[in-house]
Amino acid sequence: MLDSLLIDDDIAIHLMNGNTLGDETYFHTLNVAVLALMLGRAMQLSRDDIRTLGLAALFHDIGKSEVPDRILLKNRSLKSC
């Protein structure tokens, strides 16, 4: 993804337009990573720093995988859960 982004600006737009029903987590992760790569590139970070930023973006929600849906998707106070 990094190689493609550094060569072709349009690749990011194509990656970010693929959301389909049921794939929200996958596309959220992908979109965050693409946006992070674009931001790193715009900030003129080194290739290694952009790569690190992209990896961090891919894993930014990993801790949420063990949090129960009743907490992640809550619409009221946790006291009533």
PDB file of N, CA, C and O in Angstrom:
ATOM      1  N   MET A   1       0.833  -1.176   0.000  1.00  0.00           N
ATOM      2  CA  MET A   1       0.000   0.000   0.000  1.00  0.00           C
ATOM      3  C   MET A   1       0.882   1.245   0.000  1.00  0.00           C
ATOM      4  O   MET A   1       0.588   2.197  -0.711  1.00  0.00           O
ATOM      5  N   LEU A   2       1.922   1.222   0.807  1.00  0.00           N
ATOM      6  CA  LEU A   2       2.818   2.373   0.885  1.00  0.00           C
ATOM      7  C   LEU A   2       3.476   2.647  -0.458  1.00  0.00           C
ATOM      8  O   LEU A   2       3.513   3.787  -0.915  1.00  0.00           O
ATOM      9  N   ASP A   3       4.000   1.596  -1.101  1.00  0.00           N
ATOM     10  CA  ASP A   3       4.635   1.780  -2.407  1.00  0.00           C
ATOM     11  C   ASP A   3       3.668   2.395  -3.411  1.00  0.00           C
ATOM     12  O   ASP A   3       4.024   3.314  -4.143  1.00  0.00           O
ATOM     13  N   SER A   4       2.443   1.900  -3.434  1.00  0.00           N
ATOM     14  CA  SER A   4       1.447   2.424  -4.363  1.00  0.00           C
ATOM     15  C   SER A   4       1.123   3.881  -4.070  1.00  0.00           C
ATOM     16  O   SER A   4       1.003   4.696  -4.975  1.00  0.00           O
ATOM     17  N   LEU A   5       0.970   4.202  -2.798  1.00  0.00           N
ATOM     18  CA  LEU A   5       0.632   5.575  -2.413  1.00  0.00           C
ATOM     19  C   LEU A   5       1.753   6.547  -2.767  1.00  0.00           C
ATOM     20  O   LEU A   5       1.495   7.666  -3.202  1.00  0.00           O
ATOM     21  N   LEU A   6       2.993   6.124  -2.584  1.00  0.00           N
ATOM     22  CA  LEU A   6       4.114   7.010  -2.883  1.00  0.00           C
ATOM     23  C   LEU A   6       4.272   7.243  -4.381  1.00  0.00           C
ATOM     24  O   LEU A   6       4.848   8.247  -4.794  1.00  0.00           O
ATOM     25  N   ILE A   7       3.741   6.343  -5.196  1.00  0.00           N
ATOM     26  CA  ILE A   7       3.849   6.472  -6.650  1.00  0.00           C
ATOM     27  C   ILE A   7       2.617   7.136  -7.255  1.00  0.00           C
ATOM     28  O   ILE A   7       2.718   7.954  -8.156  1.00  0.00           O
ATOM     29  N   ASP A   8       1.425   6.781  -6.758  1.00  0.00           N
ATOM     30  CA  ASP A   8       0.173   7.208  -7.396  1.00  0.00           C
ATOM     31  C   ASP A   8      -0.785   7.800  -6.361  1.00  0.00           C
ATOM     32  O   ASP A   8      -1.260   7.099  -5.475  1.00  0.00           O
ATOM     33  N   ASP A   9      -1.100   9.090  -6.498  1.00  0.00           N
ATOM     34  CA  ASP A   9      -2.021   9.757  -5.570  1.00  0.00           C
ATOM     35  C   ASP A   9      -3.431   9.177  -5.623  1.00  0.00           C
ATOM     36  O   ASP A   9      -4.137   9.158  -4.633  1.00  0.00           O
ATOM     37  N   ASP A  10      -3.864   8.713  -6.783  1.00  0.00           N
ATOM     38  CA  ASP A  10      -5.242   8.244  -6.948  1.00  0.00           C
ATOM     39  C   ASP A  10      -5.514   6.910  -6.263  1.00  0.00           C
ATOM     40  O   ASP A  10      -6.659   6.566  -6.032  1.00  0.00           O
ATOM     41  N   ILE A  11      -4.495   6.146  -5.927  1.00  0.00           N
ATOM     42  CA  ILE A  11      -4.692   4.845  -5.301  1.00  0.00           C
ATOM     43  C   ILE A  11      -5.445   4.982  -3.979  1.00  0.00           C
ATOM     44  O   ILE A  11      -6.294   4.166  -3.647  1.00  0.00           O
ATOM     45  N   ALA A  12      -5.186   6.025  -3.227  1.00  0.00           N
ATOM     46  CA  ALA A  12      -5.844   6.221  -1.928  1.00  0.00           C
ATOM     47  C   ALA A  12      -7.337   6.417  -2.104  1.00  0.00           C
ATOM     48  O   ALA A  12      -8.129   5.877  -1.333  1.00  0.00           O
ATOM     49  N   ILE A  13      -7.729   7.139  -3.106  1.00  0.00           N
ATOM     50  CA  ILE A  13      -9.151   7.375  -3.342  1.00  0.00           C
ATOM     51  C   ILE A  13      -9.845   6.058  -3.654  1.00  0.00           C
ATOM     52  O   ILE A  13     -10.924   5.777  -3.146  1.00  0.00           O
ATOM     53  N   HIS A  14      -9.230   5.200  -4.443  1.00  0.00           N
ATOM     54  CA  HIS A  14      -9.831   3.915  -4.785  1.00  0.00           C
ATOM     55  C   HIS A  14      -9.918   2.999  -3.572  1.00  0.00           C
ATOM     56  O   HIS A  14     -10.898   2.283  -3.405  1.00  0.00           O
ATOM     57  N   LEU A  15      -8.919   3.014  -2.723  1.00  0.00           N
ATOM     58  CA  LEU A  15      -8.943   2.181  -1.533  1.00  0.00           C
ATOM     59  C   LEU A  15     -10.040   2.608  -0.567  1.00  0.00           C
ATOM     60  O   LEU A  15     -10.650   1.788   0.088  1.00  0.00           O
ATOM     61  N   MET A  16     -10.292   3.883  -0.483  1.00  0.00           N
ATOM     62  CA  MET A  16     -11.231   4.405   0.508  1.00  0.00           C
ATOM     63  C   MET A  16     -12.687   4.298   0.073  1.00  0.00           C
ATOM     64  O   MET A  16     -13.582   4.518   0.858  1.00  0.00           O
ATOM     65  N   ASN A  17     -12.968   3.918  -1.176  1.00  0.00           N
ATOM     66  CA  ASN A  17     -14.336   3.893  -1.685  1.00  0.00           C
ATOM     67  C   ASN A  17     -14.977   2.519  -1.691  1.00  0.00           C
ATOM     68  O   ASN A  17     -16.024   2.350  -2.272  1.00  0.00           O
ATOM     69  N   GLY A  18     -14.426   1.520  -1.020  1.00  0.00           N
ATOM     70  CA  GLY A  18     -14.922   0.162  -1.154  1.00  0.00           C
ATOM     71  C   GLY A  18     -15.853  -0.339  -0.079  1.00  0.00           C
ATOM     72  O   GLY A  18     -16.114  -1.526  -0.014  1.00  0.00           O
ATOM     73  N   ASN A  19     -16.384   0.494   0.789  1.00  0.00           N
ATOM     74  CA  ASN A  19     -17.179   0.029   1.924  1.00  0.00           C
ATOM     75  C   ASN A  19     -18.477  -0.645   1.490  1.00  0.00           C
ATOM     76  O   ASN A  19     -19.254  -0.099   0.739  1.00  0.00           O
ATOM     77  N   THR A  20     -18.677  -1.870   1.981  1.00  0.00           N
ATOM     78  CA  THR A  20     -19.914  -2.595   1.735  1.00  0.00           C
ATOM     79  C   THR A  20     -20.484  -3.031   3.068  1.00  0.00           C
ATOM     80  O   THR A  20     -19.771  -3.137   4.067  1.00  0.00           O
ATOM     81  N   LEU A  21     -21.759  -3.319   3.098  1.00  0.00           N
ATOM     82  CA  LEU A  21     -22.441  -3.710   4.324  1.00  0.00           C
ATOM     83  C   LEU A  21     -21.767  -4.930   4.952  1.00  0.00           C
ATOM     84  O   LEU A  21     -21.485  -5.907   4.278  1.00  0.00           O
ATOM     85  N   GLY A  22     -21.492  -4.871   6.227  1.00  0.00           N
ATOM     86  CA  GLY A  22     -20.901  -5.978   6.943  1.00  0.00           C
ATOM     87  C   GLY A  22     -19.383  -5.927   7.039  1.00  0.00           C
ATOM     88  O   GLY A  22     -18.790  -6.718   7.742  1.00  0.00           O
ATOM     89  N   ASP A  23     -18.759  -5.023   6.327  1.00  0.00           N
ATOM     90  CA  ASP A  23     -17.304  -4.927   6.336  1.00  0.00           C
ATOM     91  C   ASP A  23     -16.837  -3.635   6.999  1.00  0.00           C
ATOM     92  O   ASP A  23     -15.753  -3.151   6.703  1.00  0.00           O
ATOM     93  N   GLU A  24     -17.612  -3.095   7.914  1.00  0.00           N
ATOM     94  CA  GLU A  24     -17.310  -1.798   8.506  1.00  0.00           C
ATOM     95  C   GLU A  24     -15.947  -1.769   9.190  1.00  0.00           C
ATOM     96  O   GLU A  24     -15.178  -0.828   9.012  1.00  0.00           O
ATOM     97  N   THR A  25     -15.633  -2.798   9.960  1.00  0.00           N
ATOM     98  CA  THR A  25     -14.362  -2.821  10.682  1.00  0.00           C
ATOM     99  C   THR A  25     -13.192  -2.879   9.724  1.00  0.00           C
ATOM    100  O   THR A  25     -12.213  -2.149   9.874  1.00  0.00           O
ATOM    101  N   TYR A  26     -13.291  -3.729   8.709  1.00  0.00           N
ATOM    102  CA  TYR A  26     -12.221  -3.852   7.722  1.00  0.00           C
ATOM    103  C   TYR A  26     -11.979  -2.523   7.022  1.00  0.00           C
ATOM    104  O   TYR A  26     -10.847  -2.063   6.927  1.00  0.00           O
ATOM    105  N   PHE A  27     -13.038  -1.883   6.544  1.00  0.00           N
ATOM    106  CA  PHE A  27     -12.865  -0.643   5.802  1.00  0.00           C
ATOM    107  C   PHE A  27     -12.497   0.526   6.705  1.00  0.00           C
ATOM    108  O   PHE A  27     -11.776   1.425   6.292  1.00  0.00           O
ATOM    109  N   HIS A  28     -12.964   0.524   7.941  1.00  0.00           N
ATOM    110  CA  HIS A  28     -12.548   1.568   8.880  1.00  0.00           C
ATOM    111  C   HIS A  28     -11.035   1.499   9.069  1.00  0.00           C
ATOM    112  O   HIS A  28     -10.330   2.507   8.967  1.00  0.00           O
ATOM    113  N   THR A  29     -10.530   0.283   9.318  1.00  0.00           N
ATOM    114  CA  THR A  29      -9.096   0.087   9.519  1.00  0.00           C
ATOM    115  C   THR A  29      -8.309   0.496   8.287  1.00  0.00           C
ATOM    116  O   THR A  29      -7.294   1.199   8.379  1.00  0.00           O
ATOM    117  N   LEU A  30      -8.773   0.072   7.125  1.00  0.00           N
ATOM    118  CA  LEU A  30      -8.104   0.416   5.875  1.00  0.00           C
ATOM    119  C   LEU A  30      -8.123   1.922   5.632  1.00  0.00           C
ATOM    120  O   LEU A  30      -7.104   2.523   5.279  1.00  0.00           O
ATOM    121  N   ASN A  31      -9.264   2.558   5.852  1.00  0.00           N
ATOM    122  CA  ASN A  31      -9.365   4.002   5.639  1.00  0.00           C
ATOM    123  C   ASN A  31      -8.467   4.784   6.585  1.00  0.00           C
ATOM    124  O   ASN A  31      -7.820   5.750   6.182  1.00  0.00           O
ATOM    125  N   VAL A  32      -8.399   4.369   7.850  1.00  0.00           N
ATOM    126  CA  VAL A  32      -7.528   5.048   8.809  1.00  0.00           C
ATOM    127  C   VAL A  32      -6.072   4.911   8.367  1.00  0.00           C
ATOM    128  O   VAL A  32      -5.303   5.869   8.408  1.00  0.00           O
ATOM    129  N   ALA A  33      -5.699   3.714   7.921  1.00  0.00           N
ATOM    130  CA  ALA A  33      -4.320   3.496   7.468  1.00  0.00           C
ATOM    131  C   ALA A  33      -3.997   4.353   6.243  1.00  0.00           C
ATOM    132  O   ALA A  33      -2.934   4.978   6.169  1.00  0.00           O
ATOM    133  N   VAL A  34      -4.906   4.401   5.277  1.00  0.00           N
ATOM    134  CA  VAL A  34      -4.678   5.198   4.068  1.00  0.00           C
ATOM    135  C   VAL A  34      -4.561   6.673   4.422  1.00  0.00           C
ATOM    136  O   VAL A  34      -3.658   7.371   3.939  1.00  0.00           O
ATOM    137  N   LEU A  35      -5.449   7.147   5.268  1.00  0.00           N
ATOM    138  CA  LEU A  35      -5.388   8.558   5.671  1.00  0.00           C
ATOM    139  C   LEU A  35      -4.086   8.860   6.414  1.00  0.00           C
ATOM    140  O   LEU A  35      -3.480   9.912   6.207  1.00  0.00           O
ATOM    141  N   ALA A  36      -3.640   7.939   7.252  1.00  0.00           N
ATOM    142  CA  ALA A  36      -2.376   8.131   7.976  1.00  0.00           C
ATOM    143  C   ALA A  36      -1.208   8.193   6.992  1.00  0.00           C
ATOM    144  O   ALA A  36      -0.308   9.036   7.133  1.00  0.00           O
ATOM    145  N   LEU A  37      -1.210   7.300   5.993  1.00  0.00           N
ATOM    146  CA  LEU A  37      -0.147   7.312   4.988  1.00  0.00           C
ATOM    147  C   LEU A  37      -0.151   8.623   4.205  1.00  0.00           C
ATOM    148  O   LEU A  37       0.908   9.208   3.939  1.00  0.00           O
ATOM    149  N   MET A  38      -1.335   9.083   3.840  1.00  0.00           N
ATOM    150  CA  MET A  38      -1.443  10.345   3.098  1.00  0.00           C
ATOM    151  C   MET A  38      -0.947  11.514   3.946  1.00  0.00           C
ATOM    152  O   MET A  38      -0.249  12.399   3.446  1.00  0.00           O
ATOM    153  N   LEU A  39      -1.296  11.508   5.228  1.00  0.00           N
ATOM    154  CA  LEU A  39      -0.855  12.561   6.134  1.00  0.00           C
ATOM    155  C   LEU A  39       0.668  12.525   6.304  1.00  0.00           C
ATOM    156  O   LEU A  39       1.330  13.565   6.238  1.00  0.00           O
ATOM    157  N   GLY A  40       1.207  11.346   6.488  1.00  0.00           N
ATOM    158  CA  GLY A  40       2.662  11.209   6.613  1.00  0.00           C
ATOM    159  C   GLY A  40       3.381  11.693   5.371  1.00  0.00           C
ATOM    160  O   GLY A  40       4.420  12.361   5.453  1.00  0.00           O
ATOM    161  N   ARG A  41       2.813  11.382   4.226  1.00  0.00           N
ATOM    162  CA  ARG A  41       3.410  11.840   2.964  1.00  0.00           C
ATOM    163  C   ARG A  41       3.343  13.361   2.856  1.00  0.00           C
ATOM    164  O   ARG A  41       4.320  14.018   2.479  1.00  0.00           O
ATOM    165  N   ALA A  42       2.191  13.927   3.206  1.00  0.00           N
ATOM    166  CA  ALA A  42       2.017  15.382   3.144  1.00  0.00           C
ATOM    167  C   ALA A  42       2.968  16.092   4.101  1.00  0.00           C
ATOM    168  O   ALA A  42       3.412  17.211   3.833  1.00  0.00           O
ATOM    169  N   MET A  43       3.287  15.428   5.208  1.00  0.00           N
ATOM    170  CA  MET A  43       4.212  16.005   6.193  1.00  0.00           C
ATOM    171  C   MET A  43       5.666  15.762   5.809  1.00  0.00           C
ATOM    172  O   MET A  43       6.573  16.141   6.540  1.00  0.00           O
ATOM    173  N   GLN A  44       5.874  15.095   4.692  1.00  0.00           N
ATOM    174  CA  GLN A  44       7.203  14.793   4.170  1.00  0.00           C
ATOM    175  C   GLN A  44       8.040  13.966   5.150  1.00  0.00           C
ATOM    176  O   GLN A  44       9.239  14.183   5.308  1.00  0.00           O
ATOM    177  N   LEU A  45       7.366  13.009   5.805  1.00  0.00           N
ATOM    178  CA  LEU A  45       8.075  12.092   6.685  1.00  0.00           C
ATOM    179  C   LEU A  45       8.926  11.146   5.849  1.00  0.00           C
ATOM    180  O   LEU A  45       8.671  10.957   4.656  1.00  0.00           O
ATOM    181  N   SER A  46       9.895  10.526   6.474  1.00  0.00           N
ATOM    182  CA  SER A  46      10.708   9.545   5.773  1.00  0.00           C
ATOM    183  C   SER A  46       9.860   8.322   5.458  1.00  0.00           C
ATOM    184  O   SER A  46       8.822   8.079   6.093  1.00  0.00           O
ATOM    185  N   ARG A  47      10.316   7.519   4.511  1.00  0.00           N
ATOM    186  CA  ARG A  47       9.604   6.303   4.139  1.00  0.00           C
ATOM    187  C   ARG A  47       9.405   5.388   5.350  1.00  0.00           C
ATOM    188  O   ARG A  47       8.329   4.839   5.561  1.00  0.00           O
ATOM    189  N   ASP A  48      10.437   5.230   6.164  1.00  0.00           N
ATOM    190  CA  ASP A  48      10.336   4.377   7.353  1.00  0.00           C
ATOM    191  C   ASP A  48       9.318   4.920   8.352  1.00  0.00           C
ATOM    192  O   ASP A  48       8.559   4.165   8.956  1.00  0.00           O
ATOM    193  N   ASP A  49       9.302   6.242   8.531  1.00  0.00           N
ATOM    194  CA  ASP A  49       8.340   6.843   9.453  1.00  0.00           C
ATOM    195  C   ASP A  49       6.910   6.703   8.925  1.00  0.00           C
ATOM    196  O   ASP A  49       5.974   6.460   9.700  1.00  0.00           O
ATOM    197  N   ILE A  50       6.728   6.834   7.619  1.00  0.00           N
ATOM    198  CA  ILE A  50       5.397   6.658   7.031  1.00  0.00           C
ATOM    199  C   ILE A  50       4.945   5.209   7.216  1.00  0.00           C
ATOM    200  O   ILE A  50       3.789   4.945   7.548  1.00  0.00           O
ATOM    201  N   ARG A  51       5.856   4.284   7.031  1.00  0.00           N
ATOM    202  CA  ARG A  51       5.530   2.868   7.221  1.00  0.00           C
ATOM    203  C   ARG A  51       5.110   2.596   8.673  1.00  0.00           C
ATOM    204  O   ARG A  51       4.108   1.927   8.924  1.00  0.00           O
ATOM    205  N   THR A  52       5.844   3.134   9.617  1.00  0.00           N
ATOM    206  CA  THR A  52       5.511   2.966  11.034  1.00  0.00           C
ATOM    207  C   THR A  52       4.154   3.588  11.347  1.00  0.00           C
ATOM    208  O   THR A  52       3.330   2.993  12.057  1.00  0.00           O
ATOM    209  N   LEU A  53       3.908   4.754  10.814  1.00  0.00           N
ATOM    210  CA  LEU A  53       2.624   5.430  11.007  1.00  0.00           C
ATOM    211  C   LEU A  53       1.484   4.590  10.435  1.00  0.00           C
ATOM    212  O   LEU A  53       0.430   4.435  11.070  1.00  0.00           O
ATOM    213  N   GLY A  54       1.691   4.024   9.262  1.00  0.00           N
ATOM    214  CA  GLY A  54       0.671   3.176   8.640  1.00  0.00           C
ATOM    215  C   GLY A  54       0.378   1.932   9.461  1.00  0.00           C
ATOM    216  O   GLY A  54      -0.781   1.537   9.625  1.00  0.00           O
ATOM    217  N   LEU A  55       1.421   1.300   9.983  1.00  0.00           N
ATOM    218  CA  LEU A  55       1.221   0.117  10.833  1.00  0.00           C
ATOM    219  C   LEU A  55       0.482   0.478  12.115  1.00  0.00           C
ATOM    220  O   LEU A  55      -0.403  -0.255  12.564  1.00  0.00           O
ATOM    221  N   ALA A  56       0.835   1.593  12.704  1.00  0.00           N
ATOM    222  CA  ALA A  56       0.133   2.039  13.914  1.00  0.00           C
ATOM    223  C   ALA A  56      -1.344   2.278  13.615  1.00  0.00           C
ATOM    224  O   ALA A  56      -2.219   1.913  14.407  1.00  0.00           O
ATOM    225  N   ALA A  57      -1.620   2.856  12.464  1.00  0.00           N
ATOM    226  CA  ALA A  57      -3.008   3.110  12.080  1.00  0.00           C
ATOM    227  C   ALA A  57      -3.773   1.804  11.885  1.00  0.00           C
ATOM    228  O   ALA A  57      -4.938   1.690  12.279  1.00  0.00           O
ATOM    229  N   LEU A  58      -3.123   0.802  11.289  1.00  0.00           N
ATOM    230  CA  LEU A  58      -3.786  -0.493  11.082  1.00  0.00           C
ATOM    231  C   LEU A  58      -4.183  -1.140  12.406  1.00  0.00           C
ATOM    232  O   LEU A  58      -5.218  -1.789  12.500  1.00  0.00           O
ATOM    233  N   PHE A  59      -3.359  -0.953  13.431  1.00  0.00           N
ATOM    234  CA  PHE A  59      -3.596  -1.620  14.705  1.00  0.00           C
ATOM    235  C   PHE A  59      -4.250  -0.734  15.763  1.00  0.00           C
ATOM    236  O   PHE A  59      -4.399  -1.156  16.909  1.00  0.00           O
ATOM    237  N   HIS A  60      -4.681   0.448  15.400  1.00  0.00           N
ATOM    238  CA  HIS A  60      -5.148   1.396  16.419  1.00  0.00           C
ATOM    239  C   HIS A  60      -6.390   0.931  17.175  1.00  0.00           C
ATOM    240  O   HIS A  60      -6.620   1.336  18.302  1.00  0.00           O
ATOM    241  N   ASP A  61      -7.205   0.074  16.599  1.00  0.00           N
ATOM    242  CA  ASP A  61      -8.430  -0.384  17.263  1.00  0.00           C
ATOM    243  C   ASP A  61      -8.336  -1.810  17.790  1.00  0.00           C
ATOM    244  O   ASP A  61      -9.334  -2.373  18.224  1.00  0.00           O
ATOM    245  N   ILE A  62      -7.160  -2.396  17.773  1.00  0.00           N
ATOM    246  CA  ILE A  62      -7.039  -3.813  18.130  1.00  0.00           C
ATOM    247  C   ILE A  62      -7.538  -4.110  19.545  1.00  0.00           C
ATOM    248  O   ILE A  62      -8.123  -5.166  19.788  1.00  0.00           O
ATOM    249  N   GLY A  63      -7.367  -3.187  20.454  1.00  0.00           N
ATOM    250  CA  GLY A  63      -7.833  -3.401  21.819  1.00  0.00           C
ATOM    251  C   GLY A  63      -9.348  -3.499  21.930  1.00  0.00           C
ATOM    252  O   GLY A  63      -9.873  -4.117  22.856  1.00  0.00           O
ATOM    253  N   LYS A  64     -10.051  -2.941  20.970  1.00  0.00           N
ATOM    254  CA  LYS A  64     -11.509  -2.989  21.003  1.00  0.00           C
ATOM    255  C   LYS A  64     -12.064  -4.382  20.723  1.00  0.00           C
ATOM    256  O   LYS A  64     -13.221  -4.650  21.020  1.00  0.00           O
ATOM    257  N   SER A  65     -11.255  -5.278  20.209  1.00  0.00           N
ATOM    258  CA  SER A  65     -11.756  -6.601  19.834  1.00  0.00           C
ATOM    259  C   SER A  65     -12.226  -7.407  21.050  1.00  0.00           C
ATOM    260  O   SER A  65     -13.050  -8.299  20.912  1.00  0.00           O
ATOM    261  N   GLU A  66     -11.723  -7.100  22.221  1.00  0.00           N
ATOM    262  CA  GLU A  66     -12.109  -7.828  23.432  1.00  0.00           C
ATOM    263  C   GLU A  66     -13.139  -7.073  24.284  1.00  0.00           C
ATOM    264  O   GLU A  66     -13.555  -7.567  25.316  1.00  0.00           O
ATOM    265  N   VAL A  67     -13.532  -5.892  23.847  1.00  0.00           N
ATOM    266  CA  VAL A  67     -14.518  -5.110  24.602  1.00  0.00           C
ATOM    267  C   VAL A  67     -15.914  -5.558  24.165  1.00  0.00           C
ATOM    268  O   VAL A  67     -16.212  -5.593  22.975  1.00  0.00           O
ATOM    269  N   PRO A  68     -16.777  -5.911  25.110  1.00  0.00           N
ATOM    270  CA  PRO A  68     -18.123  -6.378  24.758  1.00  0.00           C
ATOM    271  C   PRO A  68     -18.916  -5.321  23.981  1.00  0.00           C
ATOM    272  O   PRO A  68     -18.783  -4.116  24.227  1.00  0.00           O
ATOM    273  N   ASP A  69     -19.750  -5.789  23.050  1.00  0.00           N
ATOM    274  CA  ASP A  69     -20.576  -4.886  22.254  1.00  0.00           C
ATOM    275  C   ASP A  69     -21.475  -4.008  23.121  1.00  0.00           C
ATOM    276  O   ASP A  69     -21.754  -2.872  22.765  1.00  0.00           O
ATOM    277  N   ARG A  70     -21.920  -4.520  24.259  1.00  0.00           N
ATOM    278  CA  ARG A  70     -22.807  -3.714  25.120  1.00  0.00           C
ATOM    279  C   ARG A  70     -22.111  -2.445  25.605  1.00  0.00           C
ATOM    280  O   ARG A  70     -22.758  -1.461  25.939  1.00  0.00           O
ATOM    281  N   ILE A  71     -20.786  -2.456  25.609  1.00  0.00           N
ATOM    282  CA  ILE A  71     -20.028  -1.269  25.992  1.00  0.00           C
ATOM    283  C   ILE A  71     -19.675  -0.445  24.754  1.00  0.00           C
ATOM    284  O   ILE A  71     -19.856   0.766  24.735  1.00  0.00           O
ATOM    285  N   LEU A  72     -19.193  -1.110  23.709  1.00  0.00           N
ATOM    286  CA  LEU A  72     -18.809  -0.390  22.491  1.00  0.00           C
ATOM    287  C   LEU A  72     -19.987   0.316  21.833  1.00  0.00           C
ATOM    288  O   LEU A  72     -19.847   1.409  21.296  1.00  0.00           O
ATOM    289  N   LEU A  73     -21.144  -0.316  21.870  1.00  0.00           N
ATOM    290  CA  LEU A  73     -22.320   0.202  21.165  1.00  0.00           C
ATOM    291  C   LEU A  73     -23.353   0.801  22.103  1.00  0.00           C
ATOM    292  O   LEU A  73     -24.517   0.944  21.742  1.00  0.00           O
ATOM    293  N   LYS A  74     -22.924   1.146  23.296  1.00  0.00           N
ATOM    294  CA  LYS A  74     -23.874   1.636  24.299  1.00  0.00           C
ATOM    295  C   LYS A  74     -24.526   2.952  23.853  1.00  0.00           C
ATOM    296  O   LYS A  74     -23.937   3.764  23.162  1.00  0.00           O
ATOM    297  N   ASN A  75     -25.761   3.099  24.231  1.00  0.00           N
ATOM    298  CA  ASN A  75     -26.476   4.342  23.944  1.00  0.00           C
ATOM    299  C   ASN A  75     -27.065   4.946  25.222  1.00  0.00           C
ATOM    300  O   ASN A  75     -27.903   5.807  25.174  1.00  0.00           O
ATOM    301  N   ARG A  76     -26.597   4.421  26.359  1.00  0.00           N
ATOM    302  CA  ARG A  76     -27.024   4.955  27.662  1.00  0.00           C
ATOM    303  C   ARG A  76     -25.884   4.776  28.654  1.00  0.00           C
ATOM    304  O   ARG A  76     -24.859   4.172  28.328  1.00  0.00           O
ATOM    305  N   SER A  77     -26.059   5.236  29.837  1.00  0.00           N
ATOM    306  CA  SER A  77     -25.037   5.141  30.872  1.00  0.00           C
ATOM    307  C   SER A  77     -24.641   3.685  31.127  1.00  0.00           C
ATOM    308  O   SER A  77     -25.462   2.783  31.054  1.00  0.00           O
ATOM    309  N   LEU A  78     -23.365   3.468  31.419  1.00  0.00           N
ATOM    310  CA  LEU A  78     -22.899   2.115  31.721  1.00  0.00           C
ATOM    311  C   LEU A  78     -23.532   1.554  32.985  1.00  0.00           C
ATOM    312  O   LEU A  78     -23.622   0.354  33.171  1.00  0.00           O
ATOM    313  N   LYS A  79     -24.001   2.417  33.862  1.00  0.00           N
ATOM    314  CA  LYS A  79     -24.643   1.954  35.103  1.00  0.00           C
ATOM    315  C   LYS A  79     -25.876   1.111  34.800  1.00  0.00           C
ATOM    316  O   LYS A  79     -26.202   0.209  35.540  1.00  0.00           O
ATOM    317  N   SER A  80     -26.541   1.397  33.689  1.00  0.00           N
ATOM    318  CA  SER A  80     -27.763   0.657  33.357  1.00  0.00           C
ATOM    319  C   SER A  80     -27.484  -0.559  32.493  1.00  0.00           C
ATOM    320  O   SER A  80     -28.395  -1.282  32.151  1.00  0.00           O
ATOM    321  N   CYS A  81     -26.224  -0.822  32.148  1.00  0.00           N
ATOM    322  CA  CYS A  81     -25.878  -1.992  31.299  1.00  0.00           C
ATOM    323  C   CYS A  81     -25.797  -3.257  32.114  1.00  0.00           C
ATOM    324  O   CYS A  81     -25.290  -3.470  33.067  1.00  0.00           O
TER     325      CYS A  81
END
